[in-house]
Short mmCIF file of C-alpha atoms and ligand atoms in Angstrom, two decimals:
data_model
loop_
_atom_site.label_atom_id
_atom_site.label_comp_id
_atom_site.label_asym_id
_atom_site.label_seq_id
_atom_site.Cartn_x
_atom_site.Cartn_y
_atom_site.Cartn_z
CA UNK K 1 15.22 -4.76 7.59
CA UNK K 2 15.45 -0.86 6.53
CA UNK K 3 12.11 -0.90 5.54
CA UNK K 4 10.70 -2.92 8.59
CA UNK K 5 12.80 -0.22 10.68
CA UNK K 6 10.71 2.24 9.04
CA UNK K 7 7.36 1.01 9.03
CA UNK K 8 7.50 0.66 12.90
CA UNK K 9 8.45 4.20 13.20
CA UNK K 10 5.49 5.43 11.47
CA UNK K 11 3.95 3.05 13.36
CA UNK K 12 5.47 4.67 16.13
CA UNK K 13 4.26 7.85 14.86
CA UNK K 14 0.80 7.23 13.88
CA UNK K 15 -0.77 4.84 16.71
CA UNK K 16 -1.89 6.83 19.74
CA UNK K 17 -0.68 6.72 22.84
CA UNK K 18 -2.68 6.19 25.45
CA UNK K 19 -1.38 8.75 28.70
CA UNK K 20 -2.76 8.32 31.96
CA UNK K 21 -4.14 11.19 32.58
CA UNK K 22 -5.37 13.44 29.34
CA UNK K 23 -3.08 15.89 28.61
CA UNK K 24 -4.26 17.60 25.40
CA UNK K 25 -0.56 19.08 24.53
CA UNK K 26 1.09 16.09 24.92
CA UNK K 27 -1.37 13.32 22.55
CA UNK K 28 -1.21 16.30 20.12
CA UNK K 29 2.29 16.01 19.82
CA UNK K 30 2.11 12.74 19.82
CA UNK K 31 -0.81 11.88 17.49
CA UNK K 32 -1.14 15.20 15.54
CA UNK K 33 2.40 17.01 15.46
CA UNK K 34 3.77 15.01 12.81
CA UNK K 35 1.68 16.10 9.72
CA UNK K 36 0.04 19.21 11.47
CA UNK K 37 3.30 20.80 12.82
CA UNK K 38 3.94 21.44 16.13
CA UNK K 39 2.20 24.78 16.78
CA UNK K 40 -0.89 23.81 14.24
CA UNK K 41 0.63 25.92 11.32
CA UNK K 42 0.19 22.99 8.49
CA UNK K 43 2.96 20.29 6.80
CA UNK K 44 1.54 17.12 5.09
CA UNK K 45 -2.26 18.30 7.29
CA UNK K 46 -3.54 21.43 6.96
CA UNK K 47 -3.00 24.32 9.58
CA UNK K 48 -5.29 24.19 12.42
CA UNK K 49 -4.22 26.91 13.98
CA UNK K 50 -5.59 30.13 12.38
CA UNK K 51 -7.84 32.21 13.92
CA UNK K 52 -10.78 32.07 10.85
CA UNK K 53 -10.59 27.79 11.19
CA UNK K 54 -11.05 28.54 14.92
CA UNK K 55 -14.08 30.97 14.68
CA UNK K 56 -15.36 28.39 11.80
CA UNK K 57 -14.84 24.91 13.98
CA UNK K 58 -17.35 23.61 16.26
CA UNK K 59 -16.27 21.22 18.90
CA UNK K 60 -18.13 19.04 17.84
CA UNK K 61 -16.63 18.74 14.00
CA UNK K 62 -12.84 18.46 15.69
CA UNK K 63 -14.54 15.76 17.69
CA UNK K 64 -15.97 14.07 15.29
CA UNK K 65 -12.96 14.67 12.18
CA UNK K 66 -10.62 12.92 14.90
CA UNK K 67 -12.44 10.28 15.32
CA UNK K 68 -13.46 9.45 11.28
CA UNK K 69 -10.41 10.47 9.80
CA UNK K 70 -10.64 11.25 6.29
CA UNK K 71 -10.89 7.55 4.50
CA UNK K 72 -8.74 7.48 1.52
CA UNK K 73 -6.79 10.59 2.31
CA UNK K 74 -3.95 10.93 4.39
CA UNK K 75 -5.85 12.04 7.68
CA UNK K 76 -5.67 9.07 9.91
CA UNK K 77 -9.00 7.83 12.02
CA UNK K 78 -7.95 8.01 15.57
CA UNK K 79 -10.39 5.05 16.68
CA UNK K 80 -8.14 3.88 19.87
CA UNK K 81 -7.97 7.62 21.70
CA UNK K 82 -10.48 7.77 24.46
CA UNK K 83 -13.22 9.95 24.86
CA UNK K 84 -11.40 12.23 27.31
CA UNK K 85 -7.88 11.86 24.95
CA UNK K 86 -9.99 13.85 22.04
CA UNK K 87 -11.44 16.09 24.71
CA UNK K 88 -8.05 17.15 25.63
CA UNK K 89 -6.34 17.35 22.35
CA UNK K 90 -9.56 19.55 21.17
CA UNK K 91 -9.23 21.84 24.09
CA UNK K 92 -5.48 21.80 23.47
CA UNK K 93 -6.59 23.25 19.70
CA UNK K 94 -9.09 25.82 21.28
CA UNK K 95 -5.75 27.09 23.56
CA UNK K 96 -4.33 28.42 20.47
CA UNK K 97 -6.80 31.32 19.49
CA UNK K 98 -8.79 33.65 22.07
CA UNK K 99 -12.38 32.95 22.33
CA UNK K 100 -14.89 30.14 22.23
CA UNK K 101 -15.26 27.48 19.19
CA UNK K 102 -17.92 28.14 16.77
CA UNK K 103 -21.66 25.98 17.27
CA UNK K 104 -23.84 25.40 14.93
CA UNK K 105 -27.30 24.11 14.97
CA UNK K 106 -27.50 20.54 13.27
CA UNK K 107 -30.73 21.11 10.96
CA UNK K 108 -30.24 20.43 7.38
CA UNK K 109 -29.97 23.75 5.26
CA UNK K 110 -32.44 23.29 1.96
CA UNK K 111 -31.07 23.88 -1.42
CA UNK K 112 -31.55 23.21 -5.17
CA UNK K 113 -29.22 20.31 -5.81
CA UNK K 114 -29.23 20.87 -9.29
CA UNK K 115 -28.16 24.65 -9.27
CA UNK K 116 -25.44 23.94 -7.04
CA UNK K 117 -23.97 21.04 -8.96
CA UNK K 118 -23.88 23.79 -11.95
CA UNK K 119 -22.12 26.19 -9.83
CA UNK K 120 -19.78 23.28 -8.29
CA UNK K 121 -18.48 23.17 -11.87
CA UNK K 122 -18.13 26.44 -11.95
CA UNK K 123 -16.66 27.66 -9.03
CA UNK K 124 -15.26 24.96 -7.02
CA UNK K 125 -14.16 21.95 -9.47
CA UNK K 126 -11.21 23.66 -10.01
CA UNK K 127 -9.71 23.32 -6.78
CA UNK K 128 -11.96 20.34 -4.78
CA UNK K 129 -11.82 18.54 -8.13
CA UNK K 130 -14.80 17.31 -10.69
CA UNK K 131 -16.35 15.10 -8.08
CA UNK K 132 -15.40 16.83 -4.93
CA UNK K 133 -12.27 14.74 -4.96
CA UNK K 134 -9.77 16.84 -3.55
CA UNK K 135 -6.76 18.68 -4.45
CA UNK K 136 -3.41 16.85 -5.16
CA UNK K 137 -0.76 16.41 -2.64
CA UNK K 138 -1.45 16.94 0.68
CA UNK K 139 -1.18 19.83 3.56
CA UNK K 140 1.23 22.69 3.03
CA UNK K 141 4.71 22.04 1.90
CA UNK K 142 4.55 18.66 0.38
CA UNK K 143 3.98 17.10 -2.45
CA UNK K 144 2.38 19.68 -4.05
CA UNK K 145 2.70 22.33 -6.81
CA UNK K 146 4.58 25.98 -4.64
CA UNK K 147 2.17 28.30 -6.26
CA UNK K 148 -0.98 26.79 -4.24
CA UNK K 149 -0.39 27.30 -0.36
CA UNK K 150 -2.72 24.99 0.66
CA UNK K 151 -4.17 21.66 -1.19
CA UNK K 152 -7.96 21.55 -0.74
CA UNK K 153 -9.84 19.06 1.12
CA UNK K 154 -11.87 16.14 -0.55
CA UNK K 155 -15.33 17.10 -0.14
CA UNK K 156 -16.50 13.67 -1.29
CA UNK K 157 -15.06 11.52 1.68
CA UNK K 158 -17.31 10.09 4.27
CA UNK K 159 -15.36 11.44 7.14
CA UNK K 160 -15.43 15.02 5.81
CA UNK K 161 -19.73 14.58 5.19
CA UNK K 162 -19.81 12.36 8.49
CA UNK K 163 -18.26 15.71 10.66
CA UNK K 164 -19.16 18.81 9.21
CA UNK K 165 -22.77 19.65 9.51
CA UNK K 166 -24.87 21.88 6.99
CA UNK K 167 -24.57 25.21 8.55
CA UNK K 168 -20.58 24.84 8.63
CA UNK K 169 -20.16 24.06 4.93
CA UNK K 170 -22.05 26.97 4.52
CA UNK K 171 -20.55 29.39 6.95
CA UNK K 172 -17.27 28.15 5.04
CA UNK K 173 -18.58 29.78 2.28
CA UNK K 174 -19.89 32.38 3.16
CA UNK K 175 -16.70 33.94 4.67
CA UNK K 176 -14.11 32.00 3.46
CA UNK K 177 -11.43 30.90 6.03
CA UNK K 178 -9.28 33.20 5.75
CA UNK K 179 -5.13 32.89 5.17
CA UNK K 180 -5.81 29.63 2.81
CA UNK K 181 -6.98 29.41 -0.83
CA UNK K 182 -10.62 29.50 0.10
CA UNK K 183 -12.33 32.92 -0.49
CA UNK K 184 -15.30 33.72 0.54
CA UNK K 185 -18.31 33.40 -2.01
CA UNK K 186 -20.08 36.05 -0.98
CA UNK K 187 -17.48 38.59 -1.26
CA UNK K 188 -17.00 36.72 -5.17
CA UNK K 189 -20.52 37.50 -5.66
CA UNK K 190 -23.15 34.47 -5.46
CA UNK K 191 -26.42 35.25 -2.91
CA UNK K 192 -26.64 33.16 -0.02
CA UNK K 193 -29.29 31.14 -2.12
CA UNK K 194 -26.39 29.77 -4.33
CA UNK K 195 -24.62 28.88 -1.03
CA UNK K 196 -27.63 26.85 0.15
CA UNK K 197 -27.79 25.06 -3.05
CA UNK K 198 -23.97 23.94 -3.26
CA UNK K 199 -24.54 22.95 0.81
CA UNK K 200 -27.08 20.61 -0.90
CA UNK K 201 -25.03 19.92 -4.15
CA UNK K 202 -22.11 18.86 -1.47
CA UNK K 203 -23.93 17.15 1.06
CA UNK K 204 -25.56 15.02 -1.59
CA UNK K 205 -22.01 13.25 -2.12
CA UNK K 206 -23.17 11.34 0.51
CA UNK K 207 -25.46 9.07 -1.70
CA UNK K 208 -22.89 8.23 -3.97
CA UNK K 209 -20.33 5.54 -2.89
CA UNK K 210 -16.75 7.07 -1.30
CA UNK K 211 -14.13 8.44 -4.09
CA UNK K 212 -11.46 5.58 -4.59
CA UNK K 213 -10.48 4.03 -1.12
CA UNK K 214 -8.59 1.08 -0.18
CA UNK K 215 -10.68 1.38 3.17
CA UNK K 216 -13.20 -1.68 2.98
CA UNK K 217 -11.47 -3.81 0.27
CA UNK K 218 -9.84 -7.11 0.95
CA UNK K 219 -6.46 -6.64 2.44
CA UNK K 220 -3.57 -7.72 -1.06
CA UNK K 221 -1.28 -10.55 -0.38
CA UNK K 222 1.29 -9.01 1.17
CA UNK K 223 4.31 -10.89 -0.95
CA UNK K 224 3.75 -11.64 -4.76
CA UNK K 225 5.61 -14.86 -5.55
CA UNK K 226 6.62 -16.31 -8.61
CA UNK K 227 7.87 -19.77 -9.64
CA UNK K 228 10.51 -19.87 -12.03
CA UNK K 229 10.98 -22.86 -14.34
CA UNK K 230 14.97 -22.00 -14.81
CA UNK K 231 17.90 -22.43 -12.48
CA UNK K 232 18.71 -20.05 -10.11
CA UNK K 233 21.90 -18.11 -11.70
CA UNK K 234 19.57 -18.55 -14.87
CA UNK K 235 16.31 -16.66 -13.43
CA UNK K 236 18.72 -13.77 -10.98
CA UNK K 237 20.23 -12.86 -15.12
CA UNK K 238 16.32 -13.17 -16.51
CA UNK K 239 15.34 -11.16 -13.92
CA UNK K 240 17.54 -8.46 -14.22
CA UNK K 241 17.02 -8.20 -18.58
CA UNK K 242 13.68 -8.50 -17.06
CA UNK K 243 14.37 -5.57 -15.13
CA UNK K 244 15.46 -3.38 -17.95
CA UNK K 245 13.40 -3.95 -20.79
CA UNK K 246 10.46 -2.51 -18.61
CA UNK K 247 12.59 0.30 -17.53
CA UNK K 248 14.59 -0.10 -14.71
CA UNK K 249 17.97 0.05 -13.85
CA UNK K 250 19.80 -2.60 -12.43
CA UNK K 251 21.60 -1.69 -8.72
CA UNK K 252 23.15 -4.22 -7.48
CA UNK K 253 22.68 -7.91 -6.32
CA UNK K 254 23.35 -8.91 -2.77
CA UNK K 255 22.72 -12.07 -0.44
CA UNK K 256 19.88 -12.08 1.40
CA UNK K 257 21.68 -12.68 3.98
CA UNK K 258 24.77 -10.34 3.69
CA UNK K 259 25.78 -8.65 6.66
CA UNK K 260 23.35 -10.66 8.80
CA UNK K 261 25.94 -13.69 9.09
CA UNK K 262 29.71 -14.00 8.98
CA UNK K 263 31.52 -12.78 5.44
CA UNK K 264 32.11 -15.87 3.42
CA UNK K 265 29.35 -18.13 5.27
CA UNK K 266 26.13 -16.24 3.17
CA UNK K 267 23.91 -18.58 1.61
CA UNK K 268 24.58 -18.91 -2.22
CA UNK K 269 21.17 -19.70 -3.21
CA UNK K 270 19.21 -16.67 -1.58
CA UNK K 271 19.77 -13.37 -3.42
CA UNK K 272 18.36 -10.07 -3.17
CA UNK K 273 18.09 -7.95 -6.47
CA UNK K 274 17.73 -3.91 -6.20
CA UNK K 275 16.43 -1.92 -8.92
CA UNK K 276 15.12 1.07 -9.80
CA UNK K 277 13.03 3.38 -11.92
CA UNK K 278 14.40 6.48 -11.21
CA UNK K 279 11.09 8.54 -13.51
CA UNK K 280 8.78 6.28 -11.26
CA UNK K 281 10.80 7.29 -8.26
CA UNK K 282 10.58 10.87 -9.08
CA UNK K 283 6.40 10.55 -10.02
CA UNK K 284 5.71 8.63 -7.01
CA UNK K 285 7.94 11.06 -3.98
CA UNK K 286 6.24 13.70 -5.71
CA UNK K 287 2.46 11.96 -5.18
CA UNK K 288 3.83 10.62 -1.45
CA UNK K 289 7.78 11.36 0.09
CA UNK K 290 6.57 8.34 2.21
CA UNK K 291 6.69 5.89 -0.86
CA UNK K 292 10.66 6.28 -0.37
CA UNK K 293 10.10 3.52 2.43
CA UNK K 294 9.65 1.34 -0.51
CA UNK K 295 12.40 2.24 -2.37
CA UNK K 296 14.41 1.05 -4.02
CA UNK K 297 12.77 -1.75 -5.46
CA UNK K 298 13.69 -5.47 -4.63
CA UNK K 299 13.18 -8.48 -5.43
CA UNK K 300 14.04 -11.99 -3.34
CA UNK K 301 15.43 -14.83 -5.38
CA UNK K 302 15.32 -18.09 -3.76
CA UNK K 303 16.30 -21.86 -4.27
CA UNK K 304 14.84 -24.26 -2.07
CA UNK K 305 14.15 -27.88 -2.45
CA UNK K 306 15.61 -27.86 -6.05
CA UNK K 307 12.47 -25.18 -7.19
CA UNK K 308 13.62 -21.38 -7.69
CA UNK K 309 11.15 -18.49 -6.92
CA UNK K 310 11.11 -14.86 -6.91
CA UNK K 311 9.33 -12.73 -4.85
CA UNK K 312 8.10 -8.95 -4.03
CA UNK K 313 6.34 -7.90 -1.34
CA UNK K 314 3.53 -6.39 -2.82
CA UNK K 315 3.05 -2.45 -3.44
CA UNK K 316 -0.48 -2.42 -3.01
CA UNK K 317 -0.39 -4.04 0.82
CA UNK K 318 1.67 -1.77 1.91
CA UNK K 319 0.55 1.45 -0.02
CA UNK K 320 -3.02 0.62 2.27
CA UNK K 321 -1.98 1.60 5.36
CA UNK K 322 -1.02 4.82 4.24
CA UNK K 323 -4.99 6.23 3.39
CA UNK K 324 -3.67 7.96 0.79
CA UNK K 325 -5.88 7.10 -2.61
CA UNK K 326 -3.17 8.89 -4.96
CA UNK K 327 -0.77 6.89 -3.43
CA UNK K 328 -3.03 3.64 -3.54
CA UNK K 329 -2.90 3.61 -7.78
CA UNK K 330 0.40 4.27 -8.06
CA UNK K 331 1.31 1.40 -5.94
CA UNK K 332 -1.14 -0.27 -8.39
CA UNK K 333 0.63 0.17 -10.88
CA UNK K 334 4.17 -0.63 -9.16
CA UNK K 335 2.32 -4.27 -8.13
CA UNK K 336 1.83 -4.36 -11.96
CA UNK K 337 5.18 -3.77 -12.82
CA UNK K 338 6.23 -6.05 -10.54
CA UNK K 339 4.44 -8.79 -11.57
CA UNK K 340 5.34 -8.59 -15.72
CA UNK K 341 8.86 -8.00 -14.54
CA UNK K 342 8.62 -11.48 -13.07
CA UNK K 343 6.55 -12.94 -15.62
CA UNK K 344 9.02 -11.84 -18.04
CA UNK K 345 11.90 -13.81 -16.04
CA UNK K 346 10.32 -16.43 -16.65
CA UNK K 347 9.69 -16.81 -20.18
C1 HEC G 1 -0.87 11.26 8.72
C2 HEC G 1 -0.60 12.78 8.65
C3 HEC G 1 -2.11 13.09 9.81
C4 HEC G 1 -2.21 13.28 10.93
C5 HEC G 1 -1.05 12.34 12.05
C6 HEC G 1 -3.39 13.94 11.67
N1 HEC G 1 -3.31 14.39 10.42
FE1 HEC G 1 -5.40 15.92 10.00
N2 HEC G 1 -4.95 15.69 8.37
C7 HEC G 1 -4.45 15.51 7.28
C8 HEC G 1 -4.55 15.34 6.55
C9 HEC G 1 -3.74 15.54 4.87
C10 HEC G 1 -5.90 16.35 6.05
C11 HEC G 1 -7.16 17.36 5.32
C12 HEC G 1 -7.75 16.32 4.32
C13 HEC G 1 -7.61 16.58 2.77
O1 HEC G 1 -6.99 16.80 2.60
O2 HEC G 1 -8.61 15.79 2.41
C14 HEC G 1 -6.24 16.74 7.76
C15 HEC G 1 -7.42 17.06 8.34
C16 HEC G 1 -7.89 17.65 9.27
C17 HEC G 1 -8.71 18.45 9.48
C18 HEC G 1 -9.70 19.09 9.22
C19 HEC G 1 -9.19 20.41 8.92
C20 HEC G 1 -10.19 21.21 8.05
O3 HEC G 1 -9.82 22.28 7.22
O4 HEC G 1 -11.83 20.84 8.19
C21 HEC G 1 -8.32 18.62 11.65
C22 HEC G 1 -9.71 19.06 12.39
C23 HEC G 1 -7.85 17.36 11.49
N3 HEC G 1 -6.86 16.69 10.58
C24 HEC G 1 -7.43 17.28 13.00
C25 HEC G 1 -6.40 16.06 13.26
C26 HEC G 1 -6.17 16.32 14.85
C27 HEC G 1 -6.66 16.48 16.28
C28 HEC G 1 -4.77 14.74 14.25
C29 HEC G 1 -4.56 14.38 15.59
C30 HEC G 1 -5.58 13.79 16.68
C31 HEC G 1 -4.33 14.04 13.19
N4 HEC G 1 -5.43 15.69 12.35
C32 HEC G 1 -3.60 13.73 12.83
C33 HEC G 1 -3.41 14.45 7.72
C34 HEC G 1 -2.93 14.22 9.12
C1 HEC G 2 -8.93 28.33 -5.04
C2 HEC G 2 -8.93 26.82 -4.35
C3 HEC G 2 -10.36 26.79 -3.97
C4 HEC G 2 -11.56 26.74 -4.46
C5 HEC G 2 -12.18 27.42 -5.58
C6 HEC G 2 -12.75 26.41 -3.57
N1 HEC G 2 -11.83 25.71 -2.19
FE1 HEC G 2 -12.58 25.50 -0.70
N2 HEC G 2 -10.86 24.98 0.26
C7 HEC G 2 -9.70 25.39 -0.42
C8 HEC G 2 -8.65 25.28 0.57
C9 HEC G 2 -7.02 25.42 0.33
C10 HEC G 2 -9.17 24.90 1.62
C11 HEC G 2 -8.67 24.37 3.33
C12 HEC G 2 -9.01 25.58 4.42
C13 HEC G 2 -8.42 25.16 4.95
O1 HEC G 2 -7.00 24.74 5.34
O2 HEC G 2 -9.13 25.10 5.81
C14 HEC G 2 -10.92 24.89 1.24
C15 HEC G 2 -11.76 24.01 2.29
C16 HEC G 2 -13.28 23.92 2.03
C17 HEC G 2 -13.95 23.54 2.82
C18 HEC G 2 -13.69 22.87 3.94
C19 HEC G 2 -13.16 21.59 3.92
C20 HEC G 2 -13.00 20.75 5.55
O3 HEC G 2 -12.36 19.77 5.50
O4 HEC G 2 -13.75 21.22 6.34
C21 HEC G 2 -15.20 23.85 2.37
C22 HEC G 2 -16.91 22.85 2.41
C23 HEC G 2 -15.41 23.87 0.74
N3 HEC G 2 -13.60 24.21 0.43
C24 HEC G 2 -16.09 23.82 -0.59
C25 HEC G 2 -15.61 24.62 -1.65
C26 HEC G 2 -16.93 25.22 -2.08
C27 HEC G 2 -18.05 24.28 -2.53
C28 HEC G 2 -15.96 25.97 -3.41
C29 HEC G 2 -17.01 26.60 -4.60
C30 HEC G 2 -17.90 27.44 -3.73
C31 HEC G 2 -14.79 26.14 -2.80
N4 HEC G 2 -14.96 25.38 -1.62
C32 HEC G 2 -14.00 26.89 -3.76
C33 HEC G 2 -9.21 25.23 -1.73
C34 HEC G 2 -10.89 25.92 -3.08
#
């Protein structure tokens, strides 16, 4: 029930709420503040209130970024907001700094992508990843090494590529984003021509498929079910042993309906077993604090019509809600572990 409540909360947090009139501040508070901070100073998401960010971003870039999101990363795609809502949010972001947003020509920049590729490995890969997959973790304050102030966004990302024009990418490389680790490469010694080559290389990411991305994949089964050849009690004993063999610690066992029915009236043939792998827990929380919602791991064991079944909600399915490819990998691993534990329990 706790998991369900948490998920509902999360949906409440992330689902765009329709407003009768487009009030930018309110819409921002409802849809963006949880990640980017109430005043745009950053959090799970990167800061949006920096003067440099304002000077480098066009309204078109902001509108498109809100619509497309960053599939496979944490930034959601806001498809349900009206155009007026999106405009109001952009205007609200604009109100944090004086002066207009940038405006860029939509023309392509010619460059030598092969040379750009070499420059990218030398100057960019350390932060943005060898394939532009972005830095690990999210935004400013969570799940990342403390020495790096802001996590480098994914450049090999359909949402980014569809939103940023060549000229915006060039401007960022020329000027850097003051107040973030992204520096001016003109100041770091590159020539304008090198920067054009880098832009051509980054644009080339469009030709290859998206970096690991749950979007578009068929939805995983919500629940993993394994039938047991043993009776109810033996199955539970086996499951606990299998969990321990697989480096999980047994936490507790309770009736499925404990706390829901009167004490003593619980169904004795429907139990939950809670287990935890603390190493994995630390690793998972480091990847994304929201995995706290899935934990501790629980198995439900039910005897019905003479058959005993073990069930677990599928972490892979849950992670698809979160739009974070790193978390997807983690949950994939967890799904396999659940499967192994339940299979071992049937041996
Ligand atoms: C669940 C967290 C989350 C929510 C909600 C969210 N964002 Fe983001 N946003 C992020 C993250 C994380 C990034 C960085 C992308 C990356 O790491 O690849 C980002 C990136 C962005 C960028 C690109 C920044 C840049 O440097 O160009 C903009 C613009 C943006 N978000 C605006 C918004 C707006 C406006 C809203 C509300 C309508 C919103 N975001 C809601 C997490 C979020
Ligand atoms: C020291 C780490 C670091 C290095 C090196 C670096 N970047 Fe960045 N980059 C960042 C960070 C952090 C941001 C996010 C800045 C912000 O919050 O606006 C960023 C932002 C960007 C953006 C804007 C992304 C968006 O979502 O709008 C582009 C494009 C970019 N970098 C390209 C490059 C290229 C190309 C190179 C190599 C020439 C490079 N960066 C080198 C850390 C780095």
